[in-house]
Amino acid sequence: MEYTGDPAGPAAYLDAATASPLHPVTREALLAALEDGWADPARLYAAGRRAQQLSDAARAAFAEALGVRADEVSFWPSGTAAAQAAVLGGLAGRARKGDTLVHSAIEHSAVLHAAARGKAAEVGVDRLGRLDLDAWERAVAAPGVALASLISASHEVGTVQPVAAAAAYCAEAGVPLFVDAAQSVGRADVPPGWSLLSASAHKWGGPPGVGVLVVRKGVRWISPYPQDDLYRPGTPGSVDLPAVVAAAASLRAVRAEAKAEAVRLSALVDRIRARVPELVPDVEVVGDPEQRLPHLVTFSCLYVDGEALLHALDRAGFAVSSGSSCTASTLRPSHVLEAMGVLSHGNVRVSLHRGTTEADVDRFLAVLPGLVETIRRAAGM
Amino acid sequence: MIELDCLGQKCPLPVIKLARTIGRVEVGGIVRVLADDPAAANDIPAWCRMKKQEYVGSPAANTFDVRRLS
């Protein structure tokens, strides 16, 4: 017999911080770019030149959106690849000055995995997930620091980091700053002062499989991979040019809508932040209530198995993510929640996108309390 | 003092057992939780903060002491 689920309404995808549904412009641009984007832009015949024109236009669009020069932009197979190239290439470029990476305790695991290759010094955050700037100042000024890494805003709890102040301390110490801006690009401008920056197209509604790395002029970067003869930051081999074109076009479209969307989504997040503790007992909403991303909210429910709650929400038609240990491949709780000292079990991250409606959020708020209560009752609470 | 052996149990079980046991000690009394789930070191202090009980500390590996305040 065919199994049919019984969701309480239409399915709602609420995990934009992992991957946003495609912006309509992404689809259009991707299809259009397939026409000429298959050719190798480095070749000297007409098909190659047409591909080169696409590539140049995409690069120029990124440069404009990010406020940098076109030749500072490179494309990578993912945000993870771009972030790791930033860390490893930034460290290699400064090997004569030092060997230590200073990073916040709440970096994306991609950065932490790259950090694990060598010496690293971690800087903590407070209960709201805000960088300890005094400790950061001391850490970047220490001898032997090659590079500093700070996420623009926490991908797990949404707290926006003091990038401008952190960059000023780095500048004083003469240490380049890498900013992983995966959750910010397309939603809010990143303050200037950084030396390297990475982003990921599927976080803003662009296609999956496009990472962007910016290395500012004058910043020494040495490829962690066998290098070709172009001596410019870039991934080994060809990039997916049609996807890069779609990423550039969608970023432009998303940025045009960003202010209005931030106001709309932020109000929905405020509703979740206010209503969840009223509707569900023993809940902790985590992250900074004000200095936060517009589209992301995280909370933890006492006595609840995060994996059980994720599955229950999925059966009710809601896609969310969790930082609880039972949902992680490592079976360790999220390093971000640990660094903040907030409850890690029963954790749910809800992240909204341009397709999210008020009705989706209201239905989520209607369904959640019963699901939590059922799981707690089964656990004897 | 009551000692709760939660070794080998995954979170949130140690916290659930702590919550169900705290009422069995006098106010000022201690519940000691033995737990080796990596989330316990984080979640037991977080529970204390949320439920207004006192996290005394971890006198040994995988050992967490909580004082009942109310």
mmCIF file of C-alpha atoms in Angstrom, chain A residues 301-308 324-326 343-346 375-381, chain B residues 3-22 31-41 43-44 47 64:
data_model
loop_
_atom_site.group_PDB
_atom_site.id
_atom_site.type_symbol
_atom_site.label_atom_id
_atom_site.label_comp_id
_atom_site.label_asym_id
_atom_site.label_seq_id
_atom_site.Cartn_x
_atom_site.Cartn_y
_atom_site.Cartn_z
ATOM 1 C CA CYS A 301 13.684 22.743 24.169
ATOM 2 C CA LEU A 302 14.575 21.111 27.494
ATOM 3 C CA TYR A 303 14.105 17.338 27.748
ATOM 4 C CA VAL A 304 13.629 16.940 23.980
ATOM 5 C CA ASP A 305 15.706 14.761 21.678
ATOM 6 C CA GLY A 306 16.611 17.045 18.770
ATOM 7 C CA GLU A 307 16.523 14.252 16.216
ATOM 8 C CA ALA A 308 13.052 13.150 17.332
ATOM 9 C CA SER A 324 21.896 18.875 18.779
ATOM 10 C CA SER A 325 24.496 16.135 19.041
ATOM 11 C CA CYS A 326 22.078 13.377 18.060
ATOM 12 C CA LEU A 343 21.368 24.272 25.950
ATOM 13 C CA SER A 344 22.360 22.026 23.043
ATOM 14 C CA HIS A 345 19.717 19.305 23.130
ATOM 15 C CA GLY A 346 16.251 19.824 21.666
ATOM 16 C CA ILE A 375 8.178 13.859 22.776
ATOM 17 C CA ARG A 376 8.445 15.028 26.380
ATOM 18 C CA ARG A 377 5.594 12.801 27.480
ATOM 19 C CA ALA A 378 7.219 9.785 25.805
ATOM 20 C CA ALA A 379 10.420 10.587 27.753
ATOM 21 C CA GLY A 380 8.459 10.679 31.012
ATOM 22 C CA MET A 381 8.485 14.466 31.459
ATOM 23 C CA GLU B 3 24.220 9.946 42.744
ATOM 24 C CA LEU B 4 22.677 9.338 39.308
ATOM 25 C CA ASP B 5 24.498 6.906 37.067
ATOM 26 C CA CYS B 6 23.790 8.027 33.510
ATOM 27 C CA LEU B 7 26.976 6.628 31.983
ATOM 28 C CA GLY B 8 26.356 5.387 28.468
ATOM 29 C CA GLN B 9 23.138 7.416 28.158
ATOM 30 C CA LYS B 10 22.665 10.004 25.403
ATOM 31 C CA CYS B 11 21.445 13.547 26.002
ATOM 32 C CA PRO B 12 18.823 14.583 26.918
ATOM 33 C CA LEU B 13 18.453 11.500 29.188
ATOM 34 C CA PRO B 14 20.924 12.632 31.895
ATOM 35 C CA VAL B 15 19.175 16.020 32.092
ATOM 36 C CA ILE B 16 15.745 14.369 32.218
ATOM 37 C CA LYS B 17 16.897 12.131 35.104
ATOM 38 C CA LEU B 18 18.411 15.120 36.894
ATOM 39 C CA ALA B 19 15.133 17.041 36.584
ATOM 40 C CA ARG B 20 13.146 14.090 37.952
ATOM 41 C CA THR B 21 15.546 13.577 40.871
ATOM 42 C CA ILE B 22 16.273 17.120 42.087
ATOM 43 C CA VAL B 31 22.592 15.635 43.079
ATOM 44 C CA ARG B 32 25.695 14.171 41.445
ATOM 45 C CA VAL B 33 25.240 13.128 37.799
ATOM 46 C CA LEU B 34 27.647 10.669 36.231
ATOM 47 C CA ALA B 35 27.379 11.124 32.464
ATOM 48 C CA ASP B 36 29.762 10.596 29.554
ATOM 49 C CA ASP B 37 27.646 11.956 26.729
ATOM 50 C CA PRO B 38 29.674 14.860 25.287
ATOM 51 C CA ALA B 39 26.646 17.165 25.556
ATOM 52 C CA ALA B 40 26.290 16.656 29.342
ATOM 53 C CA ALA B 41 29.128 19.045 30.262
ATOM 54 C CA ASP B 43 23.653 20.881 29.043
ATOM 55 C CA ILE B 44 23.768 20.253 32.815
ATOM 56 C CA TRP B 47 19.694 23.284 32.772
ATOM 57 C CA PHE B 64 28.645 16.916 37.562
#
